[in-house]
mmCIF file of C-alpha atoms in Angstrom:
data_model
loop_
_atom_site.group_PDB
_atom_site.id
_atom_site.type_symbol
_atom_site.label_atom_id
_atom_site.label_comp_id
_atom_site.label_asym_id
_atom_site.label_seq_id
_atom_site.Cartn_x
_atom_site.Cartn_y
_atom_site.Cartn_z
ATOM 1 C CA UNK A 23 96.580 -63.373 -41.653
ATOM 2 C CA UNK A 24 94.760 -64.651 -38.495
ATOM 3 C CA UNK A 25 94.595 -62.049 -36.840
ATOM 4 C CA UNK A 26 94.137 -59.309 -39.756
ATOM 5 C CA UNK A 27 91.071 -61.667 -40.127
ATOM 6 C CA UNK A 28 89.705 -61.523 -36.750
ATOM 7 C CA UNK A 29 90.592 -57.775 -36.415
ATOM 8 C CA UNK A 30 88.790 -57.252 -39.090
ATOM 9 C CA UNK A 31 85.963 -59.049 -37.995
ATOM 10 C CA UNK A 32 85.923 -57.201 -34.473
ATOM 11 C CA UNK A 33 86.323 -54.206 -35.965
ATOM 12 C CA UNK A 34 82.599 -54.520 -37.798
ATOM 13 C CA UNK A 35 81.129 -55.640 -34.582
ATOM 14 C CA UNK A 36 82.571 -52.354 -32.997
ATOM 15 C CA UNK A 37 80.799 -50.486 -35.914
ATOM 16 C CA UNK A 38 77.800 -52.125 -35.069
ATOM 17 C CA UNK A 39 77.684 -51.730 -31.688
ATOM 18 C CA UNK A 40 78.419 -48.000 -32.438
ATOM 19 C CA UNK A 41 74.547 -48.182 -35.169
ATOM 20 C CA UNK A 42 73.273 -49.684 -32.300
ATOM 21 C CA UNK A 43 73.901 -47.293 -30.176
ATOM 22 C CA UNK A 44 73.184 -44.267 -32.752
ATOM 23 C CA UNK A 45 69.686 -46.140 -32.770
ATOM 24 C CA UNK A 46 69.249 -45.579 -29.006
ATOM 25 C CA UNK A 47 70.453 -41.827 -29.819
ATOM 26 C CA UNK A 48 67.973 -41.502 -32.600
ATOM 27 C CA UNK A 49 65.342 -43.006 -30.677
ATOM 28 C CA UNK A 50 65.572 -41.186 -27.873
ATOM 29 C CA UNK A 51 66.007 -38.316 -29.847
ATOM 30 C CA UNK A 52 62.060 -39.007 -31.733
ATOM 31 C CA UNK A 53 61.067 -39.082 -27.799
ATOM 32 C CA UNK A 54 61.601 -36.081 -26.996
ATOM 33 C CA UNK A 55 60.677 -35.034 -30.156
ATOM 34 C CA UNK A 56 56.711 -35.990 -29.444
ATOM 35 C CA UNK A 57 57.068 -34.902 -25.899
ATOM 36 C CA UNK A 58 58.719 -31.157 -26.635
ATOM 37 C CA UNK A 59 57.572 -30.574 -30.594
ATOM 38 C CA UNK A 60 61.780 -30.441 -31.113
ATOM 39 C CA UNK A 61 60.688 -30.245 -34.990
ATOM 40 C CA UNK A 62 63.217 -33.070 -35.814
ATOM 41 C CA UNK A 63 62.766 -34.743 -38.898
ATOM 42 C CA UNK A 64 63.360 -37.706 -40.531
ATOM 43 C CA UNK A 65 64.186 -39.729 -36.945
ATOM 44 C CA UNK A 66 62.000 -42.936 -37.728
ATOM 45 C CA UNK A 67 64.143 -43.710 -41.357
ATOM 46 C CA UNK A 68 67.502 -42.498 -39.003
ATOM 47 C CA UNK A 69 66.609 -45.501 -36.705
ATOM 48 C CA UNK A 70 65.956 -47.930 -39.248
ATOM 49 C CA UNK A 71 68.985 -47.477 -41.064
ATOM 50 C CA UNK A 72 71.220 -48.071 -37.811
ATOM 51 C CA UNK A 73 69.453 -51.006 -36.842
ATOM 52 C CA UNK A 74 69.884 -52.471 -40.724
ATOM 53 C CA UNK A 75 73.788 -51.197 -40.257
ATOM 54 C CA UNK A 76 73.696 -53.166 -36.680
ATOM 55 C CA UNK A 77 72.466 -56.280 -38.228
ATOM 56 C CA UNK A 78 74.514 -56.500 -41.928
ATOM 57 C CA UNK A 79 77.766 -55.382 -39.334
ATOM 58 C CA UNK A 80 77.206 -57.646 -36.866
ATOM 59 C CA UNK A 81 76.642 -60.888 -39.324
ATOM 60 C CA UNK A 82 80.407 -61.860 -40.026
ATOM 61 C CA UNK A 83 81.662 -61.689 -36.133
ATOM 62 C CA UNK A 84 78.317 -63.383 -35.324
ATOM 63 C CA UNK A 85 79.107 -66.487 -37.879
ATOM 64 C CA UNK A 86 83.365 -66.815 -36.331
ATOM 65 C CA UNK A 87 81.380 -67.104 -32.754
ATOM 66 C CA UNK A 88 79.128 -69.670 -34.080
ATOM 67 C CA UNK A 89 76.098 -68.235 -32.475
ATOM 68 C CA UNK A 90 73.682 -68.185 -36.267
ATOM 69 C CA UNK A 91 71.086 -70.347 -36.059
ATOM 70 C CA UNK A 92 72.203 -73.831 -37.256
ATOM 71 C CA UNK A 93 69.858 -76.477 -37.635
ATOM 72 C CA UNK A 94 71.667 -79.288 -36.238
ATOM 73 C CA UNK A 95 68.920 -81.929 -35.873
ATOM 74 C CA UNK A 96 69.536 -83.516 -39.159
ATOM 75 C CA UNK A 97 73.497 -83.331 -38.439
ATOM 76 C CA UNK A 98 73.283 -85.061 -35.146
ATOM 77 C CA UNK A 99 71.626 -88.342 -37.154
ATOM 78 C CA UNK A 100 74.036 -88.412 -40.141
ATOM 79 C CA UNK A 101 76.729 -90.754 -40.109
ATOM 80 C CA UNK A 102 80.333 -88.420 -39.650
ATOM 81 C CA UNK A 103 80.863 -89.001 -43.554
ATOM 82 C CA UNK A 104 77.881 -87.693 -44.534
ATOM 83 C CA UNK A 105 77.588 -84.925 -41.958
ATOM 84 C CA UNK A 106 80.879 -83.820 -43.312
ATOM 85 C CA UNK A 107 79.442 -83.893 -46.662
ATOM 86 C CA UNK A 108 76.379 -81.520 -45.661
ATOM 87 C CA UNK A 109 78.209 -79.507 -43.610
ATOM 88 C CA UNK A 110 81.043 -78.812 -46.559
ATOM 89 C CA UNK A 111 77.621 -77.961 -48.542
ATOM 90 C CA UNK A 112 76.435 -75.506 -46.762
ATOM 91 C CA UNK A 113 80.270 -73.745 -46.202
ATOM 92 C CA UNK A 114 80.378 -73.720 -50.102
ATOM 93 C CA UNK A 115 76.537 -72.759 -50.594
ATOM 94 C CA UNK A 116 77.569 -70.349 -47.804
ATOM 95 C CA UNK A 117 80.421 -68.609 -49.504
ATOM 96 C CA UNK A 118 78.812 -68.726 -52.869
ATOM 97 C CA UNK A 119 75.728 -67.241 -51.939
ATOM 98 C CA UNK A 120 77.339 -64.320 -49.178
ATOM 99 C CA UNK A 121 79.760 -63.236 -52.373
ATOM 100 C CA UNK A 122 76.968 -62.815 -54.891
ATOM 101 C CA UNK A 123 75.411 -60.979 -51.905
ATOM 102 C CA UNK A 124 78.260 -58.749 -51.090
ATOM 103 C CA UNK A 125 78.674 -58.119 -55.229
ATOM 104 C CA UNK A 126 75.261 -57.200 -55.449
ATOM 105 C CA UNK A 127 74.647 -55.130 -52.266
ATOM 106 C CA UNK A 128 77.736 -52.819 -53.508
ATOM 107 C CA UNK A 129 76.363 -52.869 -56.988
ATOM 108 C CA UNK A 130 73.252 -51.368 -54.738
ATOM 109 C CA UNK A 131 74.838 -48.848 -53.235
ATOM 110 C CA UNK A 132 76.833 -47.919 -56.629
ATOM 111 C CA UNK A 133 73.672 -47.422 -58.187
ATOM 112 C CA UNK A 134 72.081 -45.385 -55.982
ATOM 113 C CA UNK A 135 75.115 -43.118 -55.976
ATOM 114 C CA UNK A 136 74.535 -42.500 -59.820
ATOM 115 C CA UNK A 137 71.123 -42.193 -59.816
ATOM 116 C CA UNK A 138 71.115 -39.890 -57.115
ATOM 117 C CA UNK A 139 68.188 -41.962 -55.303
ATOM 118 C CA UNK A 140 66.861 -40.048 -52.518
ATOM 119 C CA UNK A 141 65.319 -41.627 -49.095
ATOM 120 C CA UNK A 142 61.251 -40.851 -49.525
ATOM 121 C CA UNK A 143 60.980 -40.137 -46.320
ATOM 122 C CA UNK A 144 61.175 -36.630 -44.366
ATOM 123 C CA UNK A 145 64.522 -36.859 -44.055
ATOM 124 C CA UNK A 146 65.766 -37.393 -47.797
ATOM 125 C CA UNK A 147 69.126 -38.993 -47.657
ATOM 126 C CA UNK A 148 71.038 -40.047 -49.818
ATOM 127 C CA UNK A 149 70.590 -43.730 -50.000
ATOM 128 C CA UNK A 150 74.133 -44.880 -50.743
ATOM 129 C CA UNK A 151 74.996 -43.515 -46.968
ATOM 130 C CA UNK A 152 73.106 -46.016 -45.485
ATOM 131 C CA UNK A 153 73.451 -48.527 -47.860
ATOM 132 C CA UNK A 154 77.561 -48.467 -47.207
ATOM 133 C CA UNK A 155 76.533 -50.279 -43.665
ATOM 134 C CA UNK A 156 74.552 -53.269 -45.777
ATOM 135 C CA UNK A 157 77.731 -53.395 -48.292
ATOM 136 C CA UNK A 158 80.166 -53.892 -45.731
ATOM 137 C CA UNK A 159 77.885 -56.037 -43.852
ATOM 138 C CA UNK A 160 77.888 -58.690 -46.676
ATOM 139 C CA UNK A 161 81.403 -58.188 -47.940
ATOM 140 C CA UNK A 162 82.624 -59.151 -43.931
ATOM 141 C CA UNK A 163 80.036 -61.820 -44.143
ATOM 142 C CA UNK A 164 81.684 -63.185 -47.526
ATOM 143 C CA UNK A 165 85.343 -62.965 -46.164
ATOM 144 C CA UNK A 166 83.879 -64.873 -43.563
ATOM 145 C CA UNK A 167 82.191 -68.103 -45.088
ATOM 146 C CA UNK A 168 85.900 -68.043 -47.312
ATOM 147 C CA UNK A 169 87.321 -68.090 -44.194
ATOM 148 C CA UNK A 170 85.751 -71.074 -42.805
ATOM 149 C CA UNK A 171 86.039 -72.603 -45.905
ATOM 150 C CA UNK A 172 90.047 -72.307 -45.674
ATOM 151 C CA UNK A 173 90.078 -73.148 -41.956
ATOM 152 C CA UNK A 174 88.122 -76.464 -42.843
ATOM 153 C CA UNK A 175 90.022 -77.248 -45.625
ATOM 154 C CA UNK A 176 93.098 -76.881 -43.540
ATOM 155 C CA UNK A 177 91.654 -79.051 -40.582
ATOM 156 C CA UNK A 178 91.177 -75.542 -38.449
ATOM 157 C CA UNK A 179 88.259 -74.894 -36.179
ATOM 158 C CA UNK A 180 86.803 -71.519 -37.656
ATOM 159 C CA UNK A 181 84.320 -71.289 -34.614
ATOM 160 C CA UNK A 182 84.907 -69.698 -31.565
ATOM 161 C CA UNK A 183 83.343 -71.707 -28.849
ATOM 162 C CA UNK A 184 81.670 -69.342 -27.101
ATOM 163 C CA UNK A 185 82.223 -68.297 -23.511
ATOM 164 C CA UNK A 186 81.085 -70.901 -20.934
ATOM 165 C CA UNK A 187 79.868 -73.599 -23.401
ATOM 166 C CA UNK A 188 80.941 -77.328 -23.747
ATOM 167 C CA UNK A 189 83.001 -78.706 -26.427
ATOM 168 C CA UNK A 190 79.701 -81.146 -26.211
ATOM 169 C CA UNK A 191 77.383 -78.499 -27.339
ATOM 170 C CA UNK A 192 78.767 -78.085 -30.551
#
């Protein structure tokens, strides 16, 4: 299951390194476009909707690394019983929040399949494309807070250390 897990997990960040680079593509692309009057449209809503496919893709291989922000002045002062308490807080606030996030982002892109909602913008897409990147974003990002919710309840790091640091810097 481990390693299902963290294939899974690498296999988002591939597909958003892939949005990032159709973002370069795209942007490059709307370069040209002002320098040579290409007549592409629609390149400006393209780029925005890799880069919010890069980010929502990106979020559940960037929380297993342990490189989101975490605010860990307040930890650092707590006794280990009570950091233990906040920290199983904000796992459970974590996974709570990330599922109703994941229900309601696929809800989204449901919705907009239905409805036939168009993009507004020159290139009028259908929304739910796009939106598929956000959805699986936030259902990775929910498998993931589960996941270090199980590894902690098991007394398993879920964290990566990353490459080069100290087990002193986390």
């Amino acid at each position: 299951m481990r390693q299902s897990l963290d294939r899974f997990y690498e296999g988002l960040m591939v597909l958003a390194a892939l949005a990032m680079a159709f973002t370069f593509v795209v942007v490059v692309l709307g370069i040209l476009d002002r320098q040579f009057a290409l007549g592409l449209r629609g390149l400006d809503a393209y780029a925005g909707y890799g880069i919010a496919s890069a980010l929502f893709l990106a979020m559940p291989g960037t929380l297993q690394r342990g490189e989101h922000i975490r605010v860990t002045l307040l930890l650092q002062r707590l006794s280990p019983a009570w950091r233990n308490v906040l920290e199983w807080w904000c796992v459970l606030a974590g996974v709570a929040l990330t599922w109703g996030l994941a229900y309601y982002s696929c809800h989204l892109v449901w919705v907009s399949h239905l409805t036939h909602d168009m993009s507004q913008g020159a290139d009028a897409t259908p929304l739910w494309i796009p939106q598929i990147g956000m959805a699986l974003g936030c259902i990775g990002l929910a498998v993931a807070f589960a996941d270090a919710a199980v590894s902690r309840l098991r007394g398993r790091p879920f964290f990566r250390q990353p490459a080069g640091a100290s087990a002193a810097s986390e």
